[in-house]
JSON list of C-alpha atoms and ligand atoms in Angstrom, two decimals:
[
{"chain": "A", "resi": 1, "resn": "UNK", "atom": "CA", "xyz": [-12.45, 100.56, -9.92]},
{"chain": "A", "resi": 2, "resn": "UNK", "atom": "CA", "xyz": [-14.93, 98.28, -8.95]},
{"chain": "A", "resi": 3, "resn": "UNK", "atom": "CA", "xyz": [-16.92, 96.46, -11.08]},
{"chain": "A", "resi": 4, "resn": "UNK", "atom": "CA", "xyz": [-19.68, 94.24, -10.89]},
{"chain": "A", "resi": 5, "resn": "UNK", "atom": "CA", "xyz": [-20.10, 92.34, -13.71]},
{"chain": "A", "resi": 6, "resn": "UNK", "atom": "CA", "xyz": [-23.98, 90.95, -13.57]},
{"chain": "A", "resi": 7, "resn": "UNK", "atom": "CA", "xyz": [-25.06, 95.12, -13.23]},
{"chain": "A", "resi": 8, "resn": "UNK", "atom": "CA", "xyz": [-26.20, 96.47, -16.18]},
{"chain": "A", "resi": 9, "resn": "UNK", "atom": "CA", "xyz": [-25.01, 99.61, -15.29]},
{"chain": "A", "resi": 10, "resn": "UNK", "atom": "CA", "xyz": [-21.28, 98.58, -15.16]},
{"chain": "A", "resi": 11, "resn": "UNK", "atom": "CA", "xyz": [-21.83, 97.28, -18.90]},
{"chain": "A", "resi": 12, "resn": "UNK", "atom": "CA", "xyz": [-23.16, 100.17, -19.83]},
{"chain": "A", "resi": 13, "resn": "UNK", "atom": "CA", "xyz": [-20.40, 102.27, -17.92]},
{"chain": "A", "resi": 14, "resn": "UNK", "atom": "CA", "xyz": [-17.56, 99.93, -19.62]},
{"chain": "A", "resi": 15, "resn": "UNK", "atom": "CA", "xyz": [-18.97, 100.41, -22.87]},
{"chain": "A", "resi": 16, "resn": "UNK", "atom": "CA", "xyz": [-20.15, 96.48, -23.03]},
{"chain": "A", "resi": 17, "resn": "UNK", "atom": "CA", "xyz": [-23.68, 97.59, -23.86]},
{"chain": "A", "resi": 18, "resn": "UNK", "atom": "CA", "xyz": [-23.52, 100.91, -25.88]},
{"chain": "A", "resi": 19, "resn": "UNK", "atom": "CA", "xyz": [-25.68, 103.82, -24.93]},
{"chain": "A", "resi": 20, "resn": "UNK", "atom": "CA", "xyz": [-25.47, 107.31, -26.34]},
{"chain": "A", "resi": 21, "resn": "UNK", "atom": "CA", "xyz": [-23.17, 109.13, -23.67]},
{"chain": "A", "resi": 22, "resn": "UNK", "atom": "CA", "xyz": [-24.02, 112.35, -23.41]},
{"chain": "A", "resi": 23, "resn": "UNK", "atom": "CA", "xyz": [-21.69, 113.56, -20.65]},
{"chain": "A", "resi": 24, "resn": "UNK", "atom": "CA", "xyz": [-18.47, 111.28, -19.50]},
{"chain": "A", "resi": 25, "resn": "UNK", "atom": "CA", "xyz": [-15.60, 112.24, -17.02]},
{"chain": "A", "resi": 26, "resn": "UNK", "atom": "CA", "xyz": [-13.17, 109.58, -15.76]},
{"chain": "A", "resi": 27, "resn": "UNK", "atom": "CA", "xyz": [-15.38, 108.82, -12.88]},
{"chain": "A", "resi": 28, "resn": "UNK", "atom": "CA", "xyz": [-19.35, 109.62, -13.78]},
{"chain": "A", "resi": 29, "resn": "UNK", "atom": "CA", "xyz": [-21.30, 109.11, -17.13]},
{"chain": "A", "resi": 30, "resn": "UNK", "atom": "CA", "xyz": [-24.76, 110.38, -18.39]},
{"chain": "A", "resi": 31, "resn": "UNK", "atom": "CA", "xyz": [-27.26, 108.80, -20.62]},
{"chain": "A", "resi": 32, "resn": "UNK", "atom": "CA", "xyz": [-30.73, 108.57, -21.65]},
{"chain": "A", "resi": 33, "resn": "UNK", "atom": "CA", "xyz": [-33.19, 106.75, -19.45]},
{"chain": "A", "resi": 34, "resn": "UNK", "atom": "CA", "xyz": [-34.83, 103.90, -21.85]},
{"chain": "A", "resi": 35, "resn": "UNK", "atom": "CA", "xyz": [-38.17, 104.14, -20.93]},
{"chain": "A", "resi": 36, "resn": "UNK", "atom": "CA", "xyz": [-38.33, 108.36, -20.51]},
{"chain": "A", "resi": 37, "resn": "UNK", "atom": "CA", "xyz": [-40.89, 109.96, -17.87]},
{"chain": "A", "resi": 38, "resn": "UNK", "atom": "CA", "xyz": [-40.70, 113.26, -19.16]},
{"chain": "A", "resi": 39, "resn": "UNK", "atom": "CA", "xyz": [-39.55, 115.16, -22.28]},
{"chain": "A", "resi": 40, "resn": "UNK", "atom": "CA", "xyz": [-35.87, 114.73, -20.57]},
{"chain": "A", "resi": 41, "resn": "UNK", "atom": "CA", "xyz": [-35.06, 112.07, -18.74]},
{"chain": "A", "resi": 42, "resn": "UNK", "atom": "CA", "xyz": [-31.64, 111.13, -18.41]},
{"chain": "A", "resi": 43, "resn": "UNK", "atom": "CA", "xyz": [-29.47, 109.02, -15.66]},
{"chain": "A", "resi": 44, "resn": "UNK", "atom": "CA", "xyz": [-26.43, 109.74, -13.82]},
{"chain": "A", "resi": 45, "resn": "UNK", "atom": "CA", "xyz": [-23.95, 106.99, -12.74]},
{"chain": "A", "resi": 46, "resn": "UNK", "atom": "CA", "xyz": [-20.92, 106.44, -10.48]},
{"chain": "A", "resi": 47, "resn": "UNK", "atom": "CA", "xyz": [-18.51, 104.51, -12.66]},
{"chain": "A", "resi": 48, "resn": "UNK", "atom": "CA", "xyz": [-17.57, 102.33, -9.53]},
{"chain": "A", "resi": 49, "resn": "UNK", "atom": "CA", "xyz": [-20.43, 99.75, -8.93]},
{"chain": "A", "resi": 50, "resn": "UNK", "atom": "CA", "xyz": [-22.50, 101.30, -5.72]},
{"chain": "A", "resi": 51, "resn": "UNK", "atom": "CA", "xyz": [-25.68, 99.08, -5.15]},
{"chain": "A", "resi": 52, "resn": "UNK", "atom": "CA", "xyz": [-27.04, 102.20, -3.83]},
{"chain": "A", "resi": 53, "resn": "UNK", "atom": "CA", "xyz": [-26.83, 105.45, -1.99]},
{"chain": "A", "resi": 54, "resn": "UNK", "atom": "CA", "xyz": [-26.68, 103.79, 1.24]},
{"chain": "A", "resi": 55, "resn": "UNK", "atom": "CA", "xyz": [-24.06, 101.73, -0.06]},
{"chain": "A", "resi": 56, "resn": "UNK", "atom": "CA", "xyz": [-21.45, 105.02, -0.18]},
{"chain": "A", "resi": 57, "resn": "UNK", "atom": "CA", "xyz": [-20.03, 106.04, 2.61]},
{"chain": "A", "resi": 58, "resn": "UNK", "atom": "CA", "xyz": [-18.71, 109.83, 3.77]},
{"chain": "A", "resi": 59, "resn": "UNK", "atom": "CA", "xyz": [-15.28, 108.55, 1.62]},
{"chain": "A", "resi": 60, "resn": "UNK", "atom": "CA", "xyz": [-17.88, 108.81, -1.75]},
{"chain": "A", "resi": 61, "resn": "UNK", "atom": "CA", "xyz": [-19.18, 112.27, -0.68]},
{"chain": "A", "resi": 62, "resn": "UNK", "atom": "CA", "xyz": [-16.66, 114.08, -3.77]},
{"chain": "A", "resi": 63, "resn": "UNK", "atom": "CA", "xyz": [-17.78, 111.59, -6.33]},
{"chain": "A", "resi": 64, "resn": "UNK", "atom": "CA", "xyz": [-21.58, 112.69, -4.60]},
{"chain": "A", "resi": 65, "resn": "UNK", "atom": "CA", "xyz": [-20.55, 116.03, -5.31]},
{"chain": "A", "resi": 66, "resn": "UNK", "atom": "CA", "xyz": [-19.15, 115.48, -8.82]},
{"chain": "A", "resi": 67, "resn": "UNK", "atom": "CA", "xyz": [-22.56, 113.49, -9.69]},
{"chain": "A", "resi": 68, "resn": "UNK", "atom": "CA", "xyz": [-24.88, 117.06, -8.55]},
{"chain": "A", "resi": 69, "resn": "UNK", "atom": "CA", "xyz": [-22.63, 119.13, -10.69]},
{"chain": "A", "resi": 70, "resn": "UNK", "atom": "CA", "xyz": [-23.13, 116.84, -13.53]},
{"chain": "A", "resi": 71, "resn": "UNK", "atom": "CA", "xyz": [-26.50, 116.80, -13.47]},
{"chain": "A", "resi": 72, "resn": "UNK", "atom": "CA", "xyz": [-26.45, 120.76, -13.31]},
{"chain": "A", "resi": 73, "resn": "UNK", "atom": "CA", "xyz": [-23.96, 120.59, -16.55]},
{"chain": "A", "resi": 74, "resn": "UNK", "atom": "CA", "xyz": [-26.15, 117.65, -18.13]},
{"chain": "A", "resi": 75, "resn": "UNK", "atom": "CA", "xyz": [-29.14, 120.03, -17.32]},
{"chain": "A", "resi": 76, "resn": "UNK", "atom": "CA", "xyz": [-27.61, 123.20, -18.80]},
{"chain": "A", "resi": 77, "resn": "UNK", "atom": "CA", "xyz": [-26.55, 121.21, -21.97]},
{"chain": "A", "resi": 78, "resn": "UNK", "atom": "CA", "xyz": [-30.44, 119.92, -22.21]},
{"chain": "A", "resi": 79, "resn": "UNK", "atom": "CA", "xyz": [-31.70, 123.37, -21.97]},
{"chain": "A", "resi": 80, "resn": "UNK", "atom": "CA", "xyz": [-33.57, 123.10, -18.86]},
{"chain": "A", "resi": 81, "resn": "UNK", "atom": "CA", "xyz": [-31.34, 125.86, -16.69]},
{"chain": "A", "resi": 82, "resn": "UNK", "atom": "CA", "xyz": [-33.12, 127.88, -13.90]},
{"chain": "A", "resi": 83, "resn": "UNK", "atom": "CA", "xyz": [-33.93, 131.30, -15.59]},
{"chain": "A", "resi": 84, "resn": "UNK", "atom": "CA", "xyz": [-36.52, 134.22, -14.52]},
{"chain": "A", "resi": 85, "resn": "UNK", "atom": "CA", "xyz": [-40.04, 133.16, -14.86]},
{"chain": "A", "resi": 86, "resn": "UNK", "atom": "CA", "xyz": [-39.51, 129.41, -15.63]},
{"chain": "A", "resi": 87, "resn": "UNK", "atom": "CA", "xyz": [-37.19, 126.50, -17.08]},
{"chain": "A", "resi": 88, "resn": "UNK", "atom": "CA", "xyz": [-35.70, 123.74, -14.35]},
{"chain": "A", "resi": 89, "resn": "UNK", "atom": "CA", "xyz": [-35.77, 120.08, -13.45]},
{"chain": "A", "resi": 90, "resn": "UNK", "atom": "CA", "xyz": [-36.03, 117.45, -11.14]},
{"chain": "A", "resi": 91, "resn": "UNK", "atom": "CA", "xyz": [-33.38, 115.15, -9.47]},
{"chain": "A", "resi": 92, "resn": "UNK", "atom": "CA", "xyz": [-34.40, 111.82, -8.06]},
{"chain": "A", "resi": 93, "resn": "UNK", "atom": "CA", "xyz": [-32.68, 109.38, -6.79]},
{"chain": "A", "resi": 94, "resn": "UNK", "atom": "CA", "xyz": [-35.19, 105.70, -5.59]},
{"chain": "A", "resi": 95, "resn": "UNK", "atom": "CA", "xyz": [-33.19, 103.95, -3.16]},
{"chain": "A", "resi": 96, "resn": "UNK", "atom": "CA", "xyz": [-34.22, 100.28, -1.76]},
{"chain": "A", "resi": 97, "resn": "UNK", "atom": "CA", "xyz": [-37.36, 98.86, -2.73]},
{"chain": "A", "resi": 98, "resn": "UNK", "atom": "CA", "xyz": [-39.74, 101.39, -1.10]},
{"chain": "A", "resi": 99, "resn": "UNK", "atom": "CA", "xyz": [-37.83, 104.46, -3.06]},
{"chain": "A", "resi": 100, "resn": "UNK", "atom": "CA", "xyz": [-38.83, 102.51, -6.46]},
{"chain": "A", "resi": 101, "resn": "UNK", "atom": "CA", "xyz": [-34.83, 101.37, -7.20]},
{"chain": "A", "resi": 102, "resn": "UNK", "atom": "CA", "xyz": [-35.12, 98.94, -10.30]},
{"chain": "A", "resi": 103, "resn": "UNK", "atom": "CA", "xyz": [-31.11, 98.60, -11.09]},
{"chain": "A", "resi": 104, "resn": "UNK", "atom": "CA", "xyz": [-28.83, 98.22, -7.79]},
{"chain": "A", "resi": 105, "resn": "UNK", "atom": "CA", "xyz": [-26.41, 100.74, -8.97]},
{"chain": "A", "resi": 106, "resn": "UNK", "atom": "CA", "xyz": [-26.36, 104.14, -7.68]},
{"chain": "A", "resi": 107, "resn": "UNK", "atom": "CA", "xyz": [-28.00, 106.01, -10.44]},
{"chain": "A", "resi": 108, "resn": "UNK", "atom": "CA", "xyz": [-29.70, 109.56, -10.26]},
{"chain": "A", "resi": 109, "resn": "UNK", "atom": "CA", "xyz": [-32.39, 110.57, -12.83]},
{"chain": "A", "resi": 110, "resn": "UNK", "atom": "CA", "xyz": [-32.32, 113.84, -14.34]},
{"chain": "A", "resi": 111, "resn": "UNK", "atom": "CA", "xyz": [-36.20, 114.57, -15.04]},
{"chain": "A", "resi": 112, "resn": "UNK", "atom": "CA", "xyz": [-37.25, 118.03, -17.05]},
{"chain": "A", "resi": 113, "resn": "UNK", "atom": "CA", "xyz": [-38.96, 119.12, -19.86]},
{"chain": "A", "resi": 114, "resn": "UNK", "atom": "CA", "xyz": [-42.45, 119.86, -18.16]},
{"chain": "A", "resi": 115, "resn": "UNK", "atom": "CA", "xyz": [-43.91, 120.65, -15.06]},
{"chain": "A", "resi": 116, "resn": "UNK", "atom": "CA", "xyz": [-43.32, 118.13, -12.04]},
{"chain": "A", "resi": 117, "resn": "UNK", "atom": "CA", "xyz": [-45.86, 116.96, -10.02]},
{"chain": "A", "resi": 118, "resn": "UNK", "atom": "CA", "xyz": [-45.47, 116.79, -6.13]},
{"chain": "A", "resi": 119, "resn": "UNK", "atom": "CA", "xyz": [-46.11, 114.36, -4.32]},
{"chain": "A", "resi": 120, "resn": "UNK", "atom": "CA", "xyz": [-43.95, 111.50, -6.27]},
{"chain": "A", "resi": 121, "resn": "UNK", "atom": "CA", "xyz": [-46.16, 108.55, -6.11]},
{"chain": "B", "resi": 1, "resn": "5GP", "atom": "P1", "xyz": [-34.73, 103.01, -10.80]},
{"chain": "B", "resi": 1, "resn": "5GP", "atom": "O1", "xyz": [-36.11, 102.42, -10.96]},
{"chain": "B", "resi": 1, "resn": "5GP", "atom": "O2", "xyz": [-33.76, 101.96, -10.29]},
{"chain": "B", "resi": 1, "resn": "5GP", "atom": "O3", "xyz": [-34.68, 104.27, -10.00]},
{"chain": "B", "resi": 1, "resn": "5GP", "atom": "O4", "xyz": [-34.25, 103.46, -12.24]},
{"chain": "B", "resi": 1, "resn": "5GP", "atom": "C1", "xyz": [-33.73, 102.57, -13.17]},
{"chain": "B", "resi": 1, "resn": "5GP", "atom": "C2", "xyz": [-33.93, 103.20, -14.51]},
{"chain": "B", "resi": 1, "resn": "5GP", "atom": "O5", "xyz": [-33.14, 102.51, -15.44]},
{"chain": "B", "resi": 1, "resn": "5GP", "atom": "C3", "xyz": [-35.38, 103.13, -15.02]},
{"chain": "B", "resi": 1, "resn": "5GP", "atom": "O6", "xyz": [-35.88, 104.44, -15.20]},
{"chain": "B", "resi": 1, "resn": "5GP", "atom": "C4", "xyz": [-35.25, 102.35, -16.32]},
{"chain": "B", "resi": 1, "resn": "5GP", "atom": "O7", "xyz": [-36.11, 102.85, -17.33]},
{"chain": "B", "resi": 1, "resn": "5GP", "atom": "C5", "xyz": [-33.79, 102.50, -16.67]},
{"chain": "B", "resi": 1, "resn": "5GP", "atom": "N1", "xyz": [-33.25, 101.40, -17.43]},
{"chain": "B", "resi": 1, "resn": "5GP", "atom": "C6", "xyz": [-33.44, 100.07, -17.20]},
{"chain": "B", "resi": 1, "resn": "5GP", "atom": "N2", "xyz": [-32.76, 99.34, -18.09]},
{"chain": "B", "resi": 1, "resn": "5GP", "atom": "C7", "xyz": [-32.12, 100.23, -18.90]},
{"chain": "B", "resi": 1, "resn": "5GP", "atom": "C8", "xyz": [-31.24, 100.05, -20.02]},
{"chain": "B", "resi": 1, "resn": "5GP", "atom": "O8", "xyz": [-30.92, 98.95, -20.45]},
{"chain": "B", "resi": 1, "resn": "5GP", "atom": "N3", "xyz": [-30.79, 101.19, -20.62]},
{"chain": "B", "resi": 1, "resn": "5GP", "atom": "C9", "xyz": [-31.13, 102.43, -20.16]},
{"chain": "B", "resi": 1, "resn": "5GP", "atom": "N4", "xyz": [-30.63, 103.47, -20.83]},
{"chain": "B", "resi": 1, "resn": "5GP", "atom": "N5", "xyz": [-31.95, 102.62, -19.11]},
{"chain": "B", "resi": 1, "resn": "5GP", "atom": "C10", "xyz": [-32.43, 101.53, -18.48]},
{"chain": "B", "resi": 2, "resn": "ZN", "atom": "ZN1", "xyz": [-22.78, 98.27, -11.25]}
]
């Protein structure tokens, strides 16, 4: 699997800086965001080092895949599931420097917990 071992992400997917993991498979892991934007706020990772969406190519679209239907696990697990007349969440993922991407590896954030606002800024 590749690894890249300046990103903080791989050190926190290899268990070199510990983070509460609140959702692991062999191939994606979930945990809180460190500085939270909303009552729930956690992030998604590849365990493979992407620098960023555009970095995976149509060979990366099951571990894509496998990424959405952890967040919709993750989601359920936080208590934020779709039901009649509310609940839900937001799923962002800031690519390149005008999307707002801080760490270069592929990361989605899991936002809930209150009502989004739209447009993002
Ligand atoms: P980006 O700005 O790249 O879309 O998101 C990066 C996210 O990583 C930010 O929301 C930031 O708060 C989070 N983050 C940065 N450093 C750490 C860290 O050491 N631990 C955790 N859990 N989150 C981090
Ligand atoms: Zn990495």
């Amino acid at each position: 699997m590749a690894t890249d071992f300046d990103c903080l992400f791989c050190k926190i997917a290899s268990g070199a800086i510990p983070v509460k993991r609140l959702y692991e498979t062999s191939d994606v892991l979930a945990f809180p965001d460190i500085h939270p934007q909303a009552p729930v706020h956690i992030l998604l990772i590849p365990k493979q080092h992407f620098g960023s969406l555009t970095h995976c190519t149509a060979g990366e679209s099951p571990l894509l895949g496998q990424l959405l239907s952890a967040a919709c696990v993750v989601a359920q697990q936080q208590g934020l599931s779709v039901h009649p007349g509310g609940g839900g969440f937001r799923l962002v993922i800031n690519t390149g420097p005008d999307g707002g991407q801080s760490v270069d590896h592929l990361h989605l954030h899991l936002l809930g917990g209150r009502e989004m606002g739209w447009p993002p800024g």
